[in-house]
Every structure is written in structure tokens, then in C-alpha cells.
Amino acid sequence: DAGITQSPRHKVTETGTPVTLRCHQTENHRYMYWYRQDPGHGLRLIHYSYGVKDTDKGEVSDGYSVSRSKTEDFLLTLESATSSQTSVYFCAITQGSNEQYFGPGTRLTVT
Amino acid sequence: DQQVKQNSPSLSVQEGRISILNCDYTNSMFDYFLWYKKYPAEGPTFLISISSIKDKNEDGRFTVFLNKSAKHLSLHIVPSQPGDSAVYFCAASSQTGANNLFFGTGTRLTVIP
């Protein structure tokens, strides 16, 4: 257990509304990641952080922004949600060499 | 373009037999490979990994084999148990940079009692 929680666990929102997902970790890990999982695509990296206020884009970053003002929290924001952003979102941290450990996920539905 | 591929969406195996899950990659810069197991409504769970300096890594019932020349790796589970039924994801990374993982699309393993 890497001490990762995600909130909310489920959310339904309407197209065009802003949405923020939160990832919280309790073990002071430097690296944190946001992925989305979609059928036929596996998990794809959205953004990652390598320290407080240090973030970078991943493979599918369009339409998403992130912030990390504290070591323990990594926020993912959809400024104006679209139906294509309906997905399951996972947060992860790096522990050990390259192993990433994942949170329980947030299921987001955009109607 | 998918840099990590799992070409078998599903696999069924009898309990007690061997399960072999396959994964191919295209990026020659990848030098670290991982397997994750995922149950429904849960996050992926790290299973086993292998560095490109090795060709085999074993952990209990799980063994990962790496063939660098073929850009291919496989996960062997023996003996297979019903609790192994899950979706298995292969992932790859380069140990330079931020260790970002690139995932395959997953293989659903069903172990039949």
C-alpha cells in the first residue's frame, strides 16, 4: 500500500463544466503521475510532477492542467469537460527504481 | 502510435496449468519493463519487473522473460490459480528522464477452476 487516495471516486458532470480531481499521498514521494484508462488504449499518461510546482506534460495532455502546491497533493483539472474525457483516471507515485504504484481510480462521466 | 503492444485481448487457462502473456515493444530506448495486474474497480497492482541487463526475473509463481533482439517480453504464471483472473498490463520505460511508463492495452486472463 503506497498510501495513495483519490477523490472523488465517482463523478458525473455536464459538458463544459470545470472538474478537479485530487490525488493525495502520505509518504512524501517526489514523483506523481496522472493517467487515464480507456478501452483499447491501456493507460496513458496525462501529466506528471517531479516536485512541488514542477510539472510536465505526458502523452495526452490536451484539455488538462495540473497543479502541485504541496508534496502530498497533485490536482488534475479539466477546465471545460468534454464527452471524450469520460474515462477512469488513476494517480500514481514512483517507489523504488521504476515501479509506479497506483491509487484506486476516479470514474468520471461527462454527459 | 502504440509503443507497447499486447496483441491478445484475452486468454483462458485451466487451473494448475501455465499462463503465458505476451508483450511487444517498438522503442529501442526502453530499458525497464513491468507487469501490472488489475482487478475491476481497483488500480493496477505492480507484479514484477525486469531490467534490460537481464533476460529473466522470477518471483514465486511469476517469471518474466525478456528477448531484447526481438523486442518481446512474456509473463509466465505457473501454476495458474483462479485468483489470477484479472487484466494484465505490460509497461515499459526508459530509465533516463522521469521514468514515464508506456502501457500496452492489456490481456484479460481467465483461470478456469
Tab-separated table of C-alpha atoms in Angstrom:
chain	number	residue	atom	x	y	z
A	1	ASP	CA	0.000	0.000	0.000
A	2	ALA	CA	1.625	3.237	-1.180
A	3	GLY	CA	-0.737	5.466	0.801
A	4	ILE	CA	-2.495	6.958	-2.219
A	5	THR	CA	-6.072	8.184	-2.114
A	6	GLN	CA	-8.112	9.747	-4.881
A	7	SER	CA	-11.196	11.922	-4.604
A	8	PRO	CA	-13.874	11.820	-5.679
A	9	ARG	CA	-14.103	8.135	-6.589
A	10	HIS	CA	-17.025	8.728	-8.921
A	11	LYS	CA	-18.266	11.884	-10.619
A	12	VAL	CA	-20.866	12.719	-13.217
A	13	THR	CA	-20.652	16.160	-14.739
A	14	GLU	CA	-22.017	18.063	-17.704
A	15	THR	CA	-20.153	19.101	-20.814
A	16	GLY	CA	-18.481	22.475	-20.397
A	17	THR	CA	-18.177	22.415	-16.618
A	18	PRO	CA	-14.823	22.511	-14.823
A	19	VAL	CA	-13.769	19.437	-12.872
A	20	THR	CA	-10.897	18.906	-10.444
A	21	LEU	CA	-9.676	15.503	-9.331
A	22	ARG	CA	-7.433	15.155	-6.308
A	23	CYS	CA	-4.624	12.726	-5.590
A	24	HIS	CA	-3.246	12.593	-2.064
A	25	GLN	CA	-0.219	10.655	-0.840
A	26	THR	CA	1.103	10.299	2.672
A	27	GLU	CA	4.665	9.064	2.098
A	28	ASN	CA	6.475	12.095	0.702
A	29	HIS	CA	7.091	10.663	-2.775
A	30	ARG	CA	8.686	13.103	-5.174
A	31	TYR	CA	7.171	11.857	-8.446
A	32	MET	CA	3.426	11.774	-9.034
A	33	TYR	CA	1.508	10.942	-12.212
A	34	TRP	CA	-1.974	11.162	-13.699
A	35	TYR	CA	-3.150	8.528	-16.185
A	36	ARG	CA	-6.403	7.811	-17.932
A	37	GLN	CA	-7.574	4.326	-18.815
A	38	ASP	CA	-9.775	3.727	-21.828
A	39	PRO	CA	-10.793	0.536	-23.630
A	40	GLY	CA	-8.376	-0.287	-26.430
A	41	HIS	CA	-5.743	2.114	-25.126
A	42	GLY	CA	-4.493	0.774	-21.827
A	43	LEU	CA	-3.266	3.534	-19.520
A	44	ARG	CA	-1.987	6.767	-20.988
A	45	LEU	CA	-0.010	9.443	-19.174
A	46	ILE	CA	-1.679	12.854	-18.926
A	47	HIS	CA	0.730	14.882	-16.781
A	48	TYR	CA	3.359	14.178	-14.179
A	49	SER	CA	5.133	16.060	-11.409
A	50	TYR	CA	8.715	15.757	-10.216
A	51	GLY	CA	8.345	18.093	-7.242
A	52	VAL	CA	6.355	20.963	-5.792
A	53	LYS	CA	5.408	23.339	-8.611
A	54	ASP	CA	7.353	21.147	-11.099
A	55	THR	CA	5.117	19.507	-13.672
A	56	ASP	CA	5.327	18.360	-17.262
A	57	LYS	CA	3.075	17.055	-19.998
A	58	GLY	CA	2.502	13.445	-20.885
A	59	GLU	CA	1.162	11.711	-23.939
A	60	VAL	CA	-2.447	13.006	-23.770
A	61	SER	CA	-2.267	16.370	-22.003
A	62	ASP	CA	-4.601	18.433	-24.219
A	63	GLY	CA	-7.606	19.698	-22.259
A	64	TYR	CA	-5.989	19.014	-18.874
A	65	SER	CA	-3.968	21.067	-16.421
A	66	VAL	CA	-2.303	20.089	-13.161
A	67	SER	CA	-1.007	21.736	-10.034
A	68	ARG	CA	1.184	20.630	-7.181
A	69	SER	CA	1.451	23.216	-4.401
A	70	LYS	CA	2.260	20.645	-1.716
A	71	THR	CA	4.261	17.412	-1.879
A	72	GLU	CA	1.264	15.344	-0.835
A	73	ASP	CA	-1.339	16.667	-3.292
A	74	PHE	CA	-1.470	16.507	-7.089
A	75	LEU	CA	-4.560	18.022	-8.706
A	76	LEU	CA	-5.861	17.309	-12.196
A	77	THR	CA	-8.222	19.902	-13.694
A	78	LEU	CA	-10.437	19.659	-16.721
A	79	GLU	CA	-11.099	23.335	-17.475
A	80	SER	CA	-14.157	22.594	-19.638
A	81	ALA	CA	-15.108	18.931	-19.613
A	82	THR	CA	-15.955	17.165	-22.880
A	83	SER	CA	-17.536	13.774	-23.509
A	84	SER	CA	-14.174	12.492	-24.799
A	85	GLN	CA	-12.825	12.950	-21.270
A	86	THR	CA	-15.188	10.338	-19.895
A	87	SER	CA	-12.702	7.839	-18.515
A	88	VAL	CA	-11.208	6.267	-15.427
A	89	TYR	CA	-8.397	8.377	-14.009
A	90	PHE	CA	-5.555	6.930	-11.992
A	91	CYS	CA	-2.946	8.681	-9.928
A	92	ALA	CA	0.416	7.031	-9.323
A	93	ILE	CA	3.662	7.573	-7.438
A	94	THR	CA	7.123	6.194	-8.020
A	95	GLN	CA	8.583	3.961	-5.347
A	96	GLY	CA	11.828	2.092	-5.742
A	97	SER	CA	13.585	2.269	-9.099
A	98	ASN	CA	10.944	2.469	-11.803
A	99	GLU	CA	7.943	0.857	-10.172
A	100	GLN	CA	4.852	3.007	-10.079
A	101	TYR	CA	2.088	2.390	-7.572
A	102	PHE	CA	-1.438	3.389	-8.341
A	103	GLY	CA	-4.375	4.815	-6.478
A	104	PRO	CA	-7.864	3.290	-6.616
A	105	GLY	CA	-9.039	5.475	-9.515
A	106	THR	CA	-11.765	8.018	-10.226
A	107	ARG	CA	-14.521	7.182	-12.670
A	108	LEU	CA	-15.565	10.364	-14.473
A	109	THR	CA	-18.606	10.557	-16.727
A	110	VAL	CA	-19.192	13.685	-18.819
A	111	THR	CA	-22.762	13.893	-20.151
B	1	ASP	CA	1.210	5.166	-32.121
B	2	GLN	CA	1.235	2.330	-29.602
B	3	GLN	CA	4.820	1.714	-28.485
B	4	VAL	CA	3.870	-1.241	-26.310
B	5	LYS	CA	1.547	-3.866	-27.726
B	6	GLN	CA	-0.347	-6.756	-26.256
B	7	ASN	CA	-1.906	-8.498	-29.200
B	8	SER	CA	-4.025	-10.988	-27.262
B	9	PRO	CA	-7.021	-9.262	-25.662
B	10	SER	CA	-7.935	-12.389	-23.725
B	11	LEU	CA	-6.595	-15.744	-22.581
B	12	SER	CA	-8.290	-18.675	-20.832
B	13	VAL	CA	-6.297	-21.300	-18.936
B	14	GLN	CA	-7.202	-24.255	-16.751
B	15	GLU	CA	-6.310	-24.036	-13.075
B	16	GLY	CA	-2.890	-25.541	-12.397
B	17	ARG	CA	-1.631	-25.030	-15.949
B	18	ILE	CA	0.778	-22.374	-17.175
B	19	SER	CA	-0.425	-18.963	-18.328
B	20	ILE	CA	1.777	-17.137	-20.831
B	21	LEU	CA	1.072	-13.487	-21.554
B	22	ASN	CA	2.973	-11.752	-24.319
B	23	CYS	CA	4.062	-8.180	-24.969
B	24	ASP	CA	5.966	-6.493	-27.797
B	25	TYR	CA	7.545	-3.064	-27.898
B	26	THR	CA	8.898	-0.852	-30.651
B	27	ASN	CA	11.045	1.746	-28.894
B	28	SER	CA	14.650	0.561	-28.544
B	29	MET	CA	15.233	3.170	-25.811
B	30	PHE	CA	13.063	1.220	-23.381
B	31	ASP	CA	15.251	-0.447	-20.791
B	32	TYR	CA	12.891	-1.330	-17.959
B	33	PHE	CA	9.763	-3.426	-18.212
B	34	LEU	CA	6.964	-4.084	-15.776
B	35	TRP	CA	3.836	-6.170	-15.464
B	36	TYR	CA	0.745	-4.999	-13.632
B	37	LYS	CA	-2.379	-6.865	-12.637
B	38	LYS	CA	-5.724	-5.100	-12.469
B	39	TYR	CA	-8.976	-6.211	-10.886
B	40	PRO	CA	-12.244	-4.406	-11.723
B	41	ALA	CA	-12.795	-1.128	-9.856
B	42	GLU	CA	-9.256	-1.144	-8.484
B	43	GLY	CA	-5.998	0.483	-9.506
B	44	PRO	CA	-3.302	-1.551	-11.264
B	45	THR	CA	-1.074	-3.519	-8.902
B	46	PHE	CA	2.648	-3.906	-9.586
B	47	LEU	CA	3.546	-7.545	-10.158
B	48	ILE	CA	7.091	-7.983	-11.419
B	49	SER	CA	9.717	-6.094	-13.387
B	50	ILE	CA	12.872	-6.690	-15.380
B	51	SER	CA	15.786	-4.527	-16.413
B	52	SER	CA	17.215	-4.807	-19.911
B	53	ILE	CA	20.505	-6.106	-18.481
B	54	LYS	CA	18.697	-9.338	-17.587
B	55	ASP	CA	16.762	-11.829	-19.666
B	56	LYS	CA	14.782	-13.426	-16.851
B	57	ASN	CA	13.370	-12.442	-13.491
B	58	GLU	CA	11.465	-14.759	-11.205
B	59	ASP	CA	9.243	-14.097	-8.204
B	60	GLY	CA	7.376	-17.084	-6.860
B	61	ARG	CA	4.857	-18.277	-9.439
B	62	PHE	CA	5.643	-15.350	-11.752
B	63	THR	CA	8.521	-15.222	-14.218
B	64	VAL	CA	9.189	-12.533	-16.789
B	65	PHE	CA	11.350	-13.252	-19.833
B	66	LEU	CA	12.907	-10.532	-21.976
B	67	ASN	CA	14.156	-11.003	-25.532
B	68	LYS	CA	15.784	-7.688	-26.457
B	69	SER	CA	16.654	-8.629	-30.006
B	70	ALA	CA	13.006	-9.455	-30.710
B	71	LYS	CA	11.711	-6.571	-28.558
B	72	HIS	CA	9.481	-9.074	-26.823
B	73	LEU	CA	8.702	-9.982	-23.256
B	74	SER	CA	6.439	-12.537	-21.690
B	75	LEU	CA	4.967	-13.239	-18.277
B	76	HIS	CA	4.652	-16.855	-17.163
B	77	ILE	CA	2.368	-17.788	-14.306
B	78	VAL	CA	2.690	-21.315	-13.049
B	79	PRO	CA	0.648	-22.887	-11.640
B	80	SER	CA	-2.287	-20.644	-12.560
B	81	GLN	CA	-4.900	-20.079	-9.880
B	82	PRO	CA	-8.480	-18.739	-10.118
B	83	GLY	CA	-7.380	-15.655	-8.151
B	84	ASP	CA	-5.034	-14.799	-11.011
B	85	SER	CA	-8.041	-13.950	-13.173
B	86	ALA	CA	-7.570	-10.256	-13.961
B	87	VAL	CA	-6.405	-7.900	-16.683
B	88	TYR	CA	-2.634	-7.864	-17.090
B	89	PHE	CA	-0.833	-4.822	-18.432
B	90	CYS	CA	2.686	-4.742	-19.764
B	91	ALA	CA	4.555	-1.432	-19.357
B	92	ALA	CA	7.906	-0.066	-20.454
B	93	SER	CA	10.084	2.886	-19.579
B	94	SER	CA	13.437	4.440	-20.182
B	95	GLN	CA	15.467	4.926	-17.016
B	96	THR	CA	16.610	8.320	-18.203
B	97	GLY	CA	14.195	11.169	-17.607
B	98	ALA	CA	11.083	10.942	-15.491
B	99	ASN	CA	10.583	7.178	-15.753
B	100	ASN	CA	7.277	7.653	-17.526
B	101	LEU	CA	5.548	4.370	-18.260
B	102	PHE	CA	4.088	3.348	-21.589
B	103	PHE	CA	1.399	0.716	-21.266
B	104	GLY	CA	0.037	-1.966	-23.513
B	105	THR	CA	-3.703	-2.387	-23.973
B	106	GLY	CA	-3.953	-5.315	-21.582
B	107	THR	CA	-4.777	-9.026	-21.696
B	108	ARG	CA	-7.729	-10.402	-19.749
B	109	LEU	CA	-6.709	-13.698	-18.142
B	110	THR	CA	-9.387	-16.117	-17.017
B	111	VAL	CA	-8.294	-19.115	-14.980
B	112	ILE	CA	-10.939	-21.830	-15.090
B	113	PRO	CA	-11.309	-23.921	-11.916
